[in-house]
JSON list of C-alpha atoms in Angstrom, two decimals:
[
{"chain": "A", "resi": 1, "resn": "UNK", "atom": "CA", "xyz": [0.00, 0.00, 0.00]},
{"chain": "A", "resi": 2, "resn": "UNK", "atom": "CA", "xyz": [1.41, 3.42, -0.89]},
{"chain": "A", "resi": 3, "resn": "UNK", "atom": "CA", "xyz": [1.43, 6.39, 1.43]},
{"chain": "A", "resi": 4, "resn": "UNK", "atom": "CA", "xyz": [-1.32, 8.98, 0.98]},
{"chain": "A", "resi": 5, "resn": "UNK", "atom": "CA", "xyz": [-0.46, 12.05, -1.05]},
{"chain": "A", "resi": 6, "resn": "UNK", "atom": "CA", "xyz": [0.25, 15.12, 1.03]},
{"chain": "A", "resi": 7, "resn": "UNK", "atom": "CA", "xyz": [0.15, 18.60, -0.46]},
{"chain": "A", "resi": 8, "resn": "UNK", "atom": "CA", "xyz": [2.60, 21.04, 1.09]},
{"chain": "A", "resi": 9, "resn": "UNK", "atom": "CA", "xyz": [2.45, 24.74, 0.21]},
{"chain": "A", "resi": 10, "resn": "UNK", "atom": "CA", "xyz": [5.66, 25.82, -1.54]},
{"chain": "A", "resi": 11, "resn": "UNK", "atom": "CA", "xyz": [6.25, 28.58, 1.03]},
{"chain": "A", "resi": 12, "resn": "UNK", "atom": "CA", "xyz": [6.18, 25.96, 3.79]},
{"chain": "A", "resi": 13, "resn": "UNK", "atom": "CA", "xyz": [8.63, 23.72, 1.91]},
{"chain": "A", "resi": 14, "resn": "UNK", "atom": "CA", "xyz": [10.97, 26.66, 1.26]},
{"chain": "A", "resi": 15, "resn": "UNK", "atom": "CA", "xyz": [10.91, 27.77, 4.89]},
{"chain": "A", "resi": 16, "resn": "UNK", "atom": "CA", "xyz": [11.53, 24.21, 6.08]},
{"chain": "A", "resi": 17, "resn": "UNK", "atom": "CA", "xyz": [14.56, 23.92, 3.77]},
{"chain": "A", "resi": 18, "resn": "UNK", "atom": "CA", "xyz": [15.76, 27.35, 4.91]},
{"chain": "A", "resi": 19, "resn": "UNK", "atom": "CA", "xyz": [15.55, 26.22, 8.54]},
{"chain": "A", "resi": 20, "resn": "UNK", "atom": "CA", "xyz": [17.52, 23.06, 7.74]},
{"chain": "A", "resi": 21, "resn": "UNK", "atom": "CA", "xyz": [20.17, 25.08, 5.90]},
{"chain": "A", "resi": 22, "resn": "UNK", "atom": "CA", "xyz": [20.54, 27.29, 8.94]},
{"chain": "A", "resi": 23, "resn": "UNK", "atom": "CA", "xyz": [20.37, 24.52, 11.56]},
{"chain": "A", "resi": 24, "resn": "UNK", "atom": "CA", "xyz": [22.62, 21.99, 9.80]},
{"chain": "A", "resi": 25, "resn": "UNK", "atom": "CA", "xyz": [24.87, 24.47, 7.96]},
{"chain": "A", "resi": 26, "resn": "UNK", "atom": "CA", "xyz": [24.29, 22.37, 4.83]},
{"chain": "A", "resi": 27, "resn": "UNK", "atom": "CA", "xyz": [22.98, 23.33, 1.40]},
{"chain": "A", "resi": 28, "resn": "UNK", "atom": "CA", "xyz": [19.35, 22.30, 0.85]},
{"chain": "A", "resi": 29, "resn": "UNK", "atom": "CA", "xyz": [17.99, 21.73, -2.67]},
{"chain": "A", "resi": 30, "resn": "UNK", "atom": "CA", "xyz": [14.33, 21.68, -3.68]},
{"chain": "A", "resi": 31, "resn": "UNK", "atom": "CA", "xyz": [12.59, 21.21, -6.99]},
{"chain": "A", "resi": 32, "resn": "UNK", "atom": "CA", "xyz": [10.02, 24.02, -6.88]},
{"chain": "A", "resi": 33, "resn": "UNK", "atom": "CA", "xyz": [8.57, 23.74, -10.36]},
{"chain": "A", "resi": 34, "resn": "UNK", "atom": "CA", "xyz": [8.92, 21.94, -13.63]},
{"chain": "A", "resi": 35, "resn": "UNK", "atom": "CA", "xyz": [12.64, 22.31, -14.39]},
{"chain": "A", "resi": 36, "resn": "UNK", "atom": "CA", "xyz": [13.10, 24.92, -11.63]},
{"chain": "A", "resi": 37, "resn": "UNK", "atom": "CA", "xyz": [15.34, 24.24, -8.66]},
{"chain": "A", "resi": 38, "resn": "UNK", "atom": "CA", "xyz": [16.56, 26.22, -5.65]},
{"chain": "A", "resi": 39, "resn": "UNK", "atom": "CA", "xyz": [19.71, 25.58, -3.60]},
{"chain": "A", "resi": 40, "resn": "UNK", "atom": "CA", "xyz": [19.56, 27.34, -0.26]},
{"chain": "A", "resi": 41, "resn": "UNK", "atom": "CA", "xyz": [23.06, 27.93, 1.10]},
{"chain": "A", "resi": 42, "resn": "UNK", "atom": "CA", "xyz": [24.21, 27.23, 4.66]},
{"chain": "A", "resi": 43, "resn": "UNK", "atom": "CA", "xyz": [22.81, 29.91, 6.95]},
{"chain": "A", "resi": 44, "resn": "UNK", "atom": "CA", "xyz": [19.61, 30.19, 4.88]},
{"chain": "A", "resi": 45, "resn": "UNK", "atom": "CA", "xyz": [20.18, 33.81, 3.75]},
{"chain": "A", "resi": 46, "resn": "UNK", "atom": "CA", "xyz": [21.25, 33.19, 0.14]},
{"chain": "A", "resi": 47, "resn": "UNK", "atom": "CA", "xyz": [20.27, 30.86, -2.66]},
{"chain": "A", "resi": 48, "resn": "UNK", "atom": "CA", "xyz": [20.80, 29.84, -6.28]},
{"chain": "A", "resi": 49, "resn": "UNK", "atom": "CA", "xyz": [17.84, 29.43, -8.61]},
{"chain": "A", "resi": 50, "resn": "UNK", "atom": "CA", "xyz": [18.46, 27.35, -11.72]},
{"chain": "A", "resi": 51, "resn": "UNK", "atom": "CA", "xyz": [16.91, 25.33, -14.54]},
{"chain": "A", "resi": 52, "resn": "UNK", "atom": "CA", "xyz": [18.45, 22.33, -16.24]},
{"chain": "A", "resi": 53, "resn": "UNK", "atom": "CA", "xyz": [17.21, 23.62, -19.59]},
{"chain": "A", "resi": 54, "resn": "UNK", "atom": "CA", "xyz": [17.30, 27.41, -19.90]},
{"chain": "A", "resi": 55, "resn": "UNK", "atom": "CA", "xyz": [17.44, 30.16, -17.30]},
{"chain": "A", "resi": 56, "resn": "UNK", "atom": "CA", "xyz": [15.15, 31.08, -14.40]},
{"chain": "A", "resi": 57, "resn": "UNK", "atom": "CA", "xyz": [13.17, 34.33, -14.42]},
{"chain": "A", "resi": 58, "resn": "UNK", "atom": "CA", "xyz": [14.01, 37.06, -11.97]},
{"chain": "A", "resi": 59, "resn": "UNK", "atom": "CA", "xyz": [10.34, 37.17, -10.92]},
{"chain": "A", "resi": 60, "resn": "UNK", "atom": "CA", "xyz": [10.68, 33.58, -9.63]},
{"chain": "A", "resi": 61, "resn": "UNK", "atom": "CA", "xyz": [13.78, 34.58, -7.65]},
{"chain": "A", "resi": 62, "resn": "UNK", "atom": "CA", "xyz": [11.93, 37.56, -6.19]},
{"chain": "A", "resi": 63, "resn": "UNK", "atom": "CA", "xyz": [9.06, 35.29, -5.11]},
{"chain": "A", "resi": 64, "resn": "UNK", "atom": "CA", "xyz": [11.45, 32.83, -3.44]},
{"chain": "A", "resi": 65, "resn": "UNK", "atom": "CA", "xyz": [13.30, 35.69, -1.71]},
{"chain": "A", "resi": 66, "resn": "UNK", "atom": "CA", "xyz": [9.98, 37.01, -0.39]},
{"chain": "A", "resi": 67, "resn": "UNK", "atom": "CA", "xyz": [8.93, 33.54, 0.84]},
{"chain": "A", "resi": 68, "resn": "UNK", "atom": "CA", "xyz": [12.27, 33.20, 2.65]},
{"chain": "A", "resi": 69, "resn": "UNK", "atom": "CA", "xyz": [11.90, 36.64, 4.23]},
{"chain": "A", "resi": 70, "resn": "UNK", "atom": "CA", "xyz": [15.12, 38.04, 2.77]},
{"chain": "A", "resi": 71, "resn": "UNK", "atom": "CA", "xyz": [15.50, 41.77, 3.36]},
{"chain": "A", "resi": 72, "resn": "UNK", "atom": "CA", "xyz": [17.12, 43.87, 0.60]},
{"chain": "A", "resi": 73, "resn": "UNK", "atom": "CA", "xyz": [18.31, 40.91, -1.50]},
{"chain": "A", "resi": 74, "resn": "UNK", "atom": "CA", "xyz": [20.89, 41.46, -4.23]},
{"chain": "A", "resi": 75, "resn": "UNK", "atom": "CA", "xyz": [20.41, 39.59, -7.54]},
{"chain": "A", "resi": 76, "resn": "UNK", "atom": "CA", "xyz": [23.13, 38.45, -9.92]},
{"chain": "A", "resi": 77, "resn": "UNK", "atom": "CA", "xyz": [24.17, 35.67, -12.25]},
{"chain": "A", "resi": 78, "resn": "UNK", "atom": "CA", "xyz": [26.65, 32.83, -11.84]},
{"chain": "A", "resi": 79, "resn": "UNK", "atom": "CA", "xyz": [27.94, 30.96, -14.88]},
{"chain": "A", "resi": 80, "resn": "UNK", "atom": "CA", "xyz": [28.91, 27.41, -13.93]},
{"chain": "A", "resi": 81, "resn": "UNK", "atom": "CA", "xyz": [30.41, 24.76, -16.17]},
{"chain": "A", "resi": 82, "resn": "UNK", "atom": "CA", "xyz": [27.00, 23.72, -17.54]},
{"chain": "A", "resi": 83, "resn": "UNK", "atom": "CA", "xyz": [24.35, 25.97, -15.95]},
{"chain": "A", "resi": 84, "resn": "UNK", "atom": "CA", "xyz": [23.73, 29.68, -15.53]},
{"chain": "A", "resi": 85, "resn": "UNK", "atom": "CA", "xyz": [22.19, 30.30, -12.11]},
{"chain": "A", "resi": 86, "resn": "UNK", "atom": "CA", "xyz": [20.43, 33.34, -10.71]},
{"chain": "A", "resi": 87, "resn": "UNK", "atom": "CA", "xyz": [22.07, 34.17, -7.38]},
{"chain": "A", "resi": 88, "resn": "UNK", "atom": "CA", "xyz": [20.27, 35.90, -4.54]},
{"chain": "A", "resi": 89, "resn": "UNK", "atom": "CA", "xyz": [21.91, 37.01, -1.30]},
{"chain": "A", "resi": 90, "resn": "UNK", "atom": "CA", "xyz": [20.52, 39.03, 1.55]},
{"chain": "A", "resi": 91, "resn": "UNK", "atom": "CA", "xyz": [22.39, 42.28, 2.01]},
{"chain": "A", "resi": 92, "resn": "UNK", "atom": "CA", "xyz": [24.93, 41.82, 4.80]},
{"chain": "A", "resi": 93, "resn": "UNK", "atom": "CA", "xyz": [24.52, 38.02, 4.99]},
{"chain": "A", "resi": 94, "resn": "UNK", "atom": "CA", "xyz": [27.60, 36.30, 6.31]},
{"chain": "A", "resi": 95, "resn": "UNK", "atom": "CA", "xyz": [29.36, 33.73, 4.15]},
{"chain": "A", "resi": 96, "resn": "UNK", "atom": "CA", "xyz": [28.65, 30.53, 6.08]},
{"chain": "A", "resi": 97, "resn": "UNK", "atom": "CA", "xyz": [30.87, 27.57, 5.15]},
{"chain": "A", "resi": 98, "resn": "UNK", "atom": "CA", "xyz": [29.35, 24.15, 4.47]},
{"chain": "A", "resi": 99, "resn": "UNK", "atom": "CA", "xyz": [29.56, 21.88, 7.53]},
{"chain": "A", "resi": 100, "resn": "UNK", "atom": "CA", "xyz": [30.84, 18.32, 7.17]},
{"chain": "A", "resi": 101, "resn": "UNK", "atom": "CA", "xyz": [28.12, 15.66, 7.03]},
{"chain": "A", "resi": 102, "resn": "UNK", "atom": "CA", "xyz": [27.00, 14.67, 10.50]},
{"chain": "A", "resi": 103, "resn": "UNK", "atom": "CA", "xyz": [24.77, 12.08, 12.14]},
{"chain": "A", "resi": 104, "resn": "UNK", "atom": "CA", "xyz": [21.66, 14.32, 12.02]},
{"chain": "A", "resi": 105, "resn": "UNK", "atom": "CA", "xyz": [21.97, 14.86, 8.27]},
{"chain": "A", "resi": 106, "resn": "UNK", "atom": "CA", "xyz": [18.58, 13.28, 7.59]},
{"chain": "A", "resi": 107, "resn": "UNK", "atom": "CA", "xyz": [16.59, 15.14, 10.26]}
]
């Protein structure tokens, strides 16, 4: 028997991932739409928004920033080896390094 389907509002999922990024100091990645992904950095105050095919719209980044409660976010672009990501960082956010994997990784 399969588990029942549970619908979670995207804002709730984003805030949960943001809390995990802050609590565990580990990047959290969510698929938030068809071919639209967000990677919330350790600390929960900056993120990358990317598509596997194409580029994300700034309006989507603004909506995610609003859902995460970022104040005065700065928007920019990062060109990786295969993807171009929209970067968003809260003004004055500290650069939090990624923590090594720990026993509570799956909490």
